[in-house]
Amino acid sequence: MAVGLYPPDQFPCIEGIRLSAVSAGIYKRTRPDLALIELAEGSNCSAVFTKNSFAAAPVQIAKDHIAKSNTRYCLVNAGNANAGTGLSGMDGGRSTCNELARLSHCTTENVLPFSTGVIGEPFPTETICRALPELYANLQADAWLDAARAIMTTDTVPKAVSKTVVIDNIEIKINGIAKGAGMIRPDMATMLAFIATDARVDKGVLDRLLTVSAGKSFNRVCVDGDTSTNDACVLIATGKAFNNEVNSINTGSYETLSNAISDVCSELAQSIVRDGEGATKFITIDVEGGKTADECLAVGYAVATSPLVKTAFFASDPNWGRILAAVGRSGIENLSIEGVCLYLNGVKIVEGGGRCITYTEEAGLEAMKNNEITVRIVLDRGDFSETLWTCDLSQEYVRINAEYRS
Amino acid sequence: MAVGLYPPDQFPCIEGIRLSAVSAGIYKRTRPDLALIELAEGSNCSAVFTKNSFAAAPVQIAKDHIAKSNTRYCLVNAGNANAGTGLSGMDGGRSTCNELARLSHCTTENVLPFSTGVIGEPFPTETICRALPELYANLQADAWLDAARAIMTTDTVPKAVSKTVVIDNIEIKINGIAKGAGMIRPDMATMLAFIATDARVDKGVLDRLLTVSAGKSFNRVCVDGDTSTNDACVLIATGKAFNNEVNSINTGSYETLSNAISDVCSELAQSIVRDGEGATKFITIDVEGGKTADECLAVGYAVATSPLVKTAFFASDPNWGRILAAVGRSGIENLSIEGVCLYLNGVKIVEGGGRCITYTEEAGLEAMKNNEITVRIVLDRGDFSETLWTCDLSQEYVRINAEYRS
């Protein structure tokens, strides 16, 4: 059902990164469900995590480990979120890190754990530990797509994006993989995303690169409005390229790298929406003319999370009144409805609080037929604008989530 | 599909109120779609309206009229919301008030207009005006259920509740009718509700009665999280009973009347949820132990509007991790997950941030099988508590709203 999203046939390597994936048996059926990412010694690593108060055990452990030590391994399982699992979940998560540290001759703090899947099930610590020797032995540079497949849950397509840029006349590579299709309304990071570059980047600059890039990409997508307990986004710089270290945000090389990483993050974030559970349409929401960025986002998310707007998109029904109603309940103070304009794929629909005189139902139906639709909302109150991405709400979404555990 | 909701066979009258309903032809098919409520001279009337910035034309007109004059008539149409209709919608709404005022020999300001239906369609002023003579001629005291039926849109059951209380040894009657099944997350009032009593009540006290009653009833229900452009709730006191006027909130008669009106409002509000679009389950959410009422509501609404929680209820799946995830993203500062307990119909599921040791999946499945379920969330942070009501999210909700205009 993914909207305009196709898995890449092949995928380049990043010097300093090796990956691996195995079927550990976390799922009842045989499918890859455990992935490992190895960072060469000397790599820098930044991460942002969910703001959900019920942060999963792996999120709590990973936050602790990355604060204490350099990261050498990201260990990721699908099929079990290790969330709502209390102390035994914390113990289980730490045990898998311990076991991998033992195998790879590093310390427990060099390992970051990540989990995605059902919340509240006991964490299958033994199952994962049993699979670690094979997982570790299989590490190789060209296994990006294998890892992307192993971290999928309800995703129908593995999500992987690669870009190159030139810094100091050196070709720099950026690879990213991500997963996520439901419980998607990231707050500081997406479900799970791993981005790596071979560029030499200072650790503080890398943190900033991640915050900026995630802010405009993963934090701007929404499938169902539910913020996950397990969201995490990791940015790795292996430093294997021979560029001068990017050590300040006031340089041309920072800007070049930042734009490229933002592009990778945006494409990954959008691919999560394109593969949103039950999605049949990919919807871009542009909000312009706000007094602040926050009020643009409030309007955008009110529209993006409205079940009525989303079912209208599913039906290809230009029922624009539902969009207006969502704008109206978004909590903007003193919003003058006379100033609001609304466009669907360039067709002007609303002007002055009512139907635009040039609008015809036929033009609206024509715009809604597309499977990629841009909703443009002009508030006429200021100079701020924001863009976010969402999908429609279909009966398939309900079926997928009603049957998720069965 | 309504959950445990049956229309009353018969319904008492309120002295001082007459009602009427006709098929005006606003819908393509023949069905009652226009209702009139007449208030005897000397009645007091209070109203609260939606806080949606895109308030419909009738909301704007009714607010203006009730501020200027005593209310004698509530004119209500289904099938067209007269919202997003700009100046022509305002003109159309006023024209229908004018025409009714001419027929009934009152002033335009004595008429409050109400509309519910599709947003953004031109308002059928002529169609409504043509039906007004028959509507006016048909007014009678025992037409409460006819009026309740005429204001339905996607409702499957007319909603009407009646209660009696004794004040000053006088039997006081309270009747209420309401409509609403989708776009339900009222903010100060529900889709449309009209409550009348024959009690003698001071206007200021009546305003207070309405605010208090609506606050704990219509403002505590949620079907899909979409706040309507047309929400309105009207409370009428005809004063035809011979009680001493209720003219202070510090009296026993105020308390008696307030409790009874709150009961009527709660039952009407809950009936809207029971008849929620596609609903198969009626869910009560109790949040206890909050530091403030607002944080209890934030938690309650995060759970009540989560598509993942709602689809789990539809599937009768005790996927309680989704409830925890919703609590976790509700924005409560410094929420200690160790303090949170969760119960489903009395079965303790979560304790100390993880699965309660006494919990079994069988007990959870048993609780979820019911079509009326209470979710109890204990925060252990303070003494505040709040209750709200919602329903599940089924494929039928998507079908209804995808096909709404077709």
mmCIF file with all atom_site columns, C-alpha atoms in Angstrom, chain A residues 52-54 84 86 119-120 122 183 224-227 229 306-308 311 314-315 317-322 324-325 327-329 332 335 337 340 353-355 361 393-395 397-399 401-402 404-405, chain B residues 52-54 84 86 119-120 122 183 224-227 229 306-308 311 314-315 317-322 324-325 327-329 332 335 337 340 353-355 361 393-395 397-399 401-402 404-405:
data_model
loop_
_atom_site.group_PDB
_atom_site.id
_atom_site.type_symbol
_atom_site.label_atom_id
_atom_site.label_alt_id
_atom_site.label_comp_id
_atom_site.label_asym_id
_atom_site.label_entity_id
_atom_site.label_seq_id
_atom_site.pdbx_PDB_ins_code
_atom_site.Cartn_x
_atom_site.Cartn_y
_atom_site.Cartn_z
_atom_site.occupancy
_atom_site.B_iso_or_equiv
_atom_site.pdbx_formal_charge
_atom_site.auth_seq_id
_atom_site.auth_comp_id
_atom_site.auth_asym_id
_atom_site.auth_atom_id
_atom_site.pdbx_PDB_model_num
ATOM 1  C CA . ASN A 1 52  ? 7.170   9.986   25.916 1.00 0.00 ? 52  ASN A CA 1
ATOM 2  C CA . SER A 1 53  ? 7.234   9.659   29.745 1.00 0.00 ? 53  SER A CA 1
ATOM 3  C CA . PHE A 1 54  ? 6.895   5.908   29.344 1.00 0.00 ? 54  PHE A CA 1
ATOM 4  C CA . GLY A 1 84  ? 6.101   -1.200  29.974 1.00 0.00 ? 84  GLY A CA 1
ATOM 5  C CA . GLY A 1 86  ? 9.540   -2.524  34.396 1.00 0.00 ? 86  GLY A CA 1
ATOM 6  C CA . ILE A 1 119 ? 4.564   -2.872  24.166 1.00 0.00 ? 119 ILE A CA 1
ATOM 7  C CA . GLY A 1 120 ? 4.212   -4.739  27.451 1.00 0.00 ? 120 GLY A CA 1
ATOM 8  C CA . PRO A 1 122 ? 8.201   -9.773  28.449 1.00 0.00 ? 122 PRO A CA 1
ATOM 9  C CA . MET A 1 183 ? 2.348   5.009   16.364 1.00 0.00 ? 183 MET A CA 1
ATOM 10 C CA . ASP A 1 224 ? -1.808  8.566   13.588 1.00 0.00 ? 224 ASP A CA 1
ATOM 11 C CA . GLY A 1 225 ? -0.775  11.164  16.180 1.00 0.00 ? 225 GLY A CA 1
ATOM 12 C CA . ASP A 1 226 ? 0.472   8.561   18.658 1.00 0.00 ? 226 ASP A CA 1
ATOM 13 C CA . THR A 1 227 ? 4.007   9.324   19.912 1.00 0.00 ? 227 THR A CA 1
ATOM 14 C CA . THR A 1 229 ? 7.642   4.945   23.610 1.00 0.00 ? 229 THR A CA 1
ATOM 15 C CA . SER A 1 306 ? -8.076  14.926  12.228 1.00 0.00 ? 306 SER A CA 1
ATOM 16 C CA . PRO A 1 307 ? -9.773  11.561  11.577 1.00 0.00 ? 307 PRO A CA 1
ATOM 17 C CA . LEU A 1 308 ? -12.430 13.379  9.559  1.00 0.00 ? 308 LEU A CA 1
ATOM 18 C CA . THR A 1 311 ? -11.071 9.793   5.951  1.00 0.00 ? 311 THR A CA 1
ATOM 19 C CA . PHE A 1 314 ? -9.100  8.314   1.760  1.00 0.00 ? 314 PHE A CA 1
ATOM 20 C CA . ALA A 1 315 ? -12.414 8.809   -0.059 1.00 0.00 ? 315 ALA A CA 1
ATOM 21 C CA . ASP A 1 317 ? -13.690 13.647  -1.296 1.00 0.00 ? 317 ASP A CA 1
ATOM 22 C CA . PRO A 1 318 ? -12.914 17.406  -1.437 1.00 0.00 ? 318 PRO A CA 1
ATOM 23 C CA . ASN A 1 319 ? -14.810 17.871  1.841  1.00 0.00 ? 319 ASN A CA 1
ATOM 24 C CA . TRP A 1 320 ? -12.776 20.983  2.621  1.00 0.00 ? 320 TRP A CA 1
ATOM 25 C CA . GLY A 1 321 ? -15.128 22.026  5.431  1.00 0.00 ? 321 GLY A CA 1
ATOM 26 C CA . ARG A 1 322 ? -13.421 19.412  7.579  1.00 0.00 ? 322 ARG A CA 1
ATOM 27 C CA . LEU A 1 324 ? -11.508 24.470  7.949  1.00 0.00 ? 324 LEU A CA 1
ATOM 28 C CA . ALA A 1 325 ? -13.042 22.949  11.091 1.00 0.00 ? 325 ALA A CA 1
ATOM 29 C CA . VAL A 1 327 ? -7.932  24.877  11.458 1.00 0.00 ? 327 VAL A CA 1
ATOM 30 C CA . GLY A 1 328 ? -10.630 26.490  13.580 1.00 0.00 ? 328 GLY A CA 1
ATOM 31 C CA . ARG A 1 329 ? -10.103 24.182  16.555 1.00 0.00 ? 329 ARG A CA 1
ATOM 32 C CA . ILE A 1 332 ? -4.879  29.916  17.515 1.00 0.00 ? 332 ILE A CA 1
ATOM 33 C CA . LEU A 1 335 ? -7.735  33.803  14.249 1.00 0.00 ? 335 LEU A CA 1
ATOM 34 C CA . ILE A 1 337 ? -11.390 33.484  9.442  1.00 0.00 ? 337 ILE A CA 1
ATOM 35 C CA . VAL A 1 340 ? -7.699  32.285  5.727  1.00 0.00 ? 340 VAL A CA 1
ATOM 36 C CA . GLY A 1 353 ? -13.870 32.269  5.315  1.00 0.00 ? 353 GLY A CA 1
ATOM 37 C CA . GLY A 1 354 ? -16.031 30.751  2.606  1.00 0.00 ? 354 GLY A CA 1
ATOM 38 C CA . ARG A 1 355 ? -15.919 28.944  -0.707 1.00 0.00 ? 355 ARG A CA 1
ATOM 39 C CA . GLU A 1 361 ? -16.572 20.789  -7.080 1.00 0.00 ? 361 GLU A CA 1
ATOM 40 C CA . LEU A 1 393 ? -6.963  7.077   7.311  1.00 0.00 ? 393 LEU A CA 1
ATOM 41 C CA . SER A 1 394 ? -8.361  3.961   5.688  1.00 0.00 ? 394 SER A CA 1
ATOM 42 C CA . GLN A 1 395 ? -10.305 0.928   6.867  1.00 0.00 ? 395 GLN A CA 1
ATOM 43 C CA . TYR A 1 397 ? -5.433  1.143   9.218  1.00 0.00 ? 397 TYR A CA 1
ATOM 44 C CA . VAL A 1 398 ? -8.170  -0.072  11.561 1.00 0.00 ? 398 VAL A CA 1
ATOM 45 C CA . ARG A 1 399 ? -7.779  -3.670  10.356 1.00 0.00 ? 399 ARG A CA 1
ATOM 46 C CA . ASN A 1 401 ? -4.202  -2.227  14.322 1.00 0.00 ? 401 ASN A CA 1
ATOM 47 C CA . ALA A 1 402 ? -7.159  -4.333  15.397 1.00 0.00 ? 402 ALA A CA 1
ATOM 48 C CA . TYR A 1 404 ? -1.775  -6.359  15.363 1.00 0.00 ? 404 TYR A CA 1
ATOM 49 C CA . ARG A 1 405 ? -1.287  -8.890  18.136 1.00 0.00 ? 405 ARG A CA 1
ATOM 50 C CA . ASN B 1 52  ? -13.966 26.688  17.049 1.00 0.00 ? 52  ASN B CA 1
ATOM 51 C CA . SER B 1 53  ? -12.654 29.843  15.301 1.00 0.00 ? 53  SER B CA 1
ATOM 52 C CA . PHE B 1 54  ? -14.612 28.849  12.216 1.00 0.00 ? 54  PHE B CA 1
ATOM 53 C CA . GLY B 1 84  ? -17.652 27.996  5.748  1.00 0.00 ? 84  GLY B CA 1
ATOM 54 C CA . GLY B 1 86  ? -19.131 33.370  4.289  1.00 0.00 ? 86  GLY B CA 1
ATOM 55 C CA . ILE B 1 119 ? -19.769 22.156  6.033  1.00 0.00 ? 119 ILE B CA 1
ATOM 56 C CA . GLY B 1 120 ? -19.202 24.429  3.058  1.00 0.00 ? 120 GLY B CA 1
ATOM 57 C CA . PRO B 1 122 ? -24.476 26.793  0.087  1.00 0.00 ? 122 PRO B CA 1
ATOM 58 C CA . MET B 1 183 ? -16.982 15.516  14.765 1.00 0.00 ? 183 MET B CA 1
ATOM 59 C CA . ASP B 1 224 ? -13.085 11.428  17.161 1.00 0.00 ? 224 ASP B CA 1
ATOM 60 C CA . GLY B 1 225 ? -11.385 14.463  18.689 1.00 0.00 ? 225 GLY B CA 1
ATOM 61 C CA . ASP B 1 226 ? -12.747 16.853  16.065 1.00 0.00 ? 226 ASP B CA 1
ATOM 62 C CA . THR B 1 227 ? -14.406 19.912  17.617 1.00 0.00 ? 227 THR B CA 1
ATOM 63 C CA . THR B 1 229 ? -18.000 24.380  13.970 1.00 0.00 ? 229 THR B CA 1
ATOM 64 C CA . SER B 1 306 ? -5.531  7.693   20.439 1.00 0.00 ? 306 SER B CA 1
ATOM 65 C CA . PRO B 1 307 ? -6.371  5.796   17.232 1.00 0.00 ? 307 PRO B CA 1
ATOM 66 C CA . LEU B 1 308 ? -4.236  2.899   18.467 1.00 0.00 ? 308 LEU B CA 1
ATOM 67 C CA . THR B 1 311 ? -8.645  0.204   17.475 1.00 0.00 ? 311 THR B CA 1
ATOM 68 C CA . PHE B 1 314 ? -12.579 -2.384  18.696 1.00 0.00 ? 314 PHE B CA 1
ATOM 69 C CA . ALA B 1 315 ? -10.594 -5.635  18.500 1.00 0.00 ? 315 ALA B CA 1
ATOM 70 C CA . ASP B 1 317 ? -7.512  -6.740  22.476 1.00 0.00 ? 317 ASP B CA 1
ATOM 71 C CA . PRO B 1 318 ? -6.069  -5.937  25.937 1.00 0.00 ? 318 PRO B CA 1
ATOM 72 C CA . ASN B 1 319 ? -3.116  -4.198  24.270 1.00 0.00 ? 319 ASN B CA 1
ATOM 73 C CA . TRP B 1 320 ? -2.587  -2.038  27.356 1.00 0.00 ? 320 TRP B CA 1
ATOM 74 C CA . GLY B 1 321 ? 0.835   -0.858  26.162 1.00 0.00 ? 321 GLY B CA 1
ATOM 75 C CA . ARG B 1 322 ? -1.004  1.516   23.836 1.00 0.00 ? 322 ARG B CA 1
ATOM 76 C CA . LEU B 1 324 ? 0.528   3.513   28.636 1.00 0.00 ? 324 LEU B CA 1
ATOM 77 C CA . ALA B 1 325 ? 2.053   5.075   25.522 1.00 0.00 ? 325 ALA B CA 1
ATOM 78 C CA . VAL B 1 327 ? -0.505  8.423   29.031 1.00 0.00 ? 327 VAL B CA 1
ATOM 79 C CA . GLY B 1 328 ? 3.214   8.911   28.430 1.00 0.00 ? 328 GLY B CA 1
ATOM 80 C CA . ARG B 1 329 ? 2.758   11.369  25.583 1.00 0.00 ? 329 ARG B CA 1
ATOM 81 C CA . ILE B 1 332 ? 2.451   15.762  32.040 1.00 0.00 ? 332 ILE B CA 1
ATOM 82 C CA . LEU B 1 335 ? 5.378   11.994  35.391 1.00 0.00 ? 335 LEU B CA 1
ATOM 83 C CA . ILE B 1 337 ? 5.963   5.984   35.549 1.00 0.00 ? 337 ILE B CA 1
ATOM 84 C CA . VAL B 1 340 ? 1.102   4.778   37.517 1.00 0.00 ? 340 VAL B CA 1
ATOM 85 C CA . GLY B 1 353 ? 5.480   1.054   35.168 1.00 0.00 ? 353 GLY B CA 1
ATOM 86 C CA . GLY B 1 354 ? 5.153   -2.577  34.125 1.00 0.00 ? 354 GLY B CA 1
ATOM 87 C CA . ARG B 1 355 ? 2.761   -5.488  33.988 1.00 0.00 ? 355 ARG B CA 1
ATOM 88 C CA . GLU B 1 361 ? -3.803  -12.166 29.502 1.00 0.00 ? 361 GLU B CA 1
ATOM 89 C CA . LEU B 1 393 ? -12.612 3.210   16.343 1.00 0.00 ? 393 LEU B CA 1
ATOM 90 C CA . SER B 1 394 ? -13.940 0.698   13.837 1.00 0.00 ? 394 SER B CA 1
ATOM 91 C CA . GLN B 1 395 ? -13.701 0.213   10.095 1.00 0.00 ? 395 GLN B CA 1
ATOM 92 C CA . TYR B 1 397 ? -16.206 4.853   11.286 1.00 0.00 ? 397 TYR B CA 1
ATOM 93 C CA . VAL B 1 398 ? -13.933 5.138   8.256  1.00 0.00 ? 398 VAL B CA 1
ATOM 94 C CA . ARG B 1 399 ? -16.677 3.901   5.917  1.00 0.00 ? 399 ARG B CA 1
ATOM 95 C CA . ASN B 1 401 ? -16.924 9.314   6.979  1.00 0.00 ? 401 ASN B CA 1
ATOM 96 C CA . ALA B 1 402 ? -15.465 8.315   3.636  1.00 0.00 ? 402 ALA B CA 1
ATOM 97 C CA . TYR B 1 404 ? -20.531 10.968  4.122  1.00 0.00 ? 404 TYR B CA 1
ATOM 98 C CA . ARG B 1 405 ? -21.172 13.211  1.115  1.00 0.00 ? 405 ARG B CA 1
#
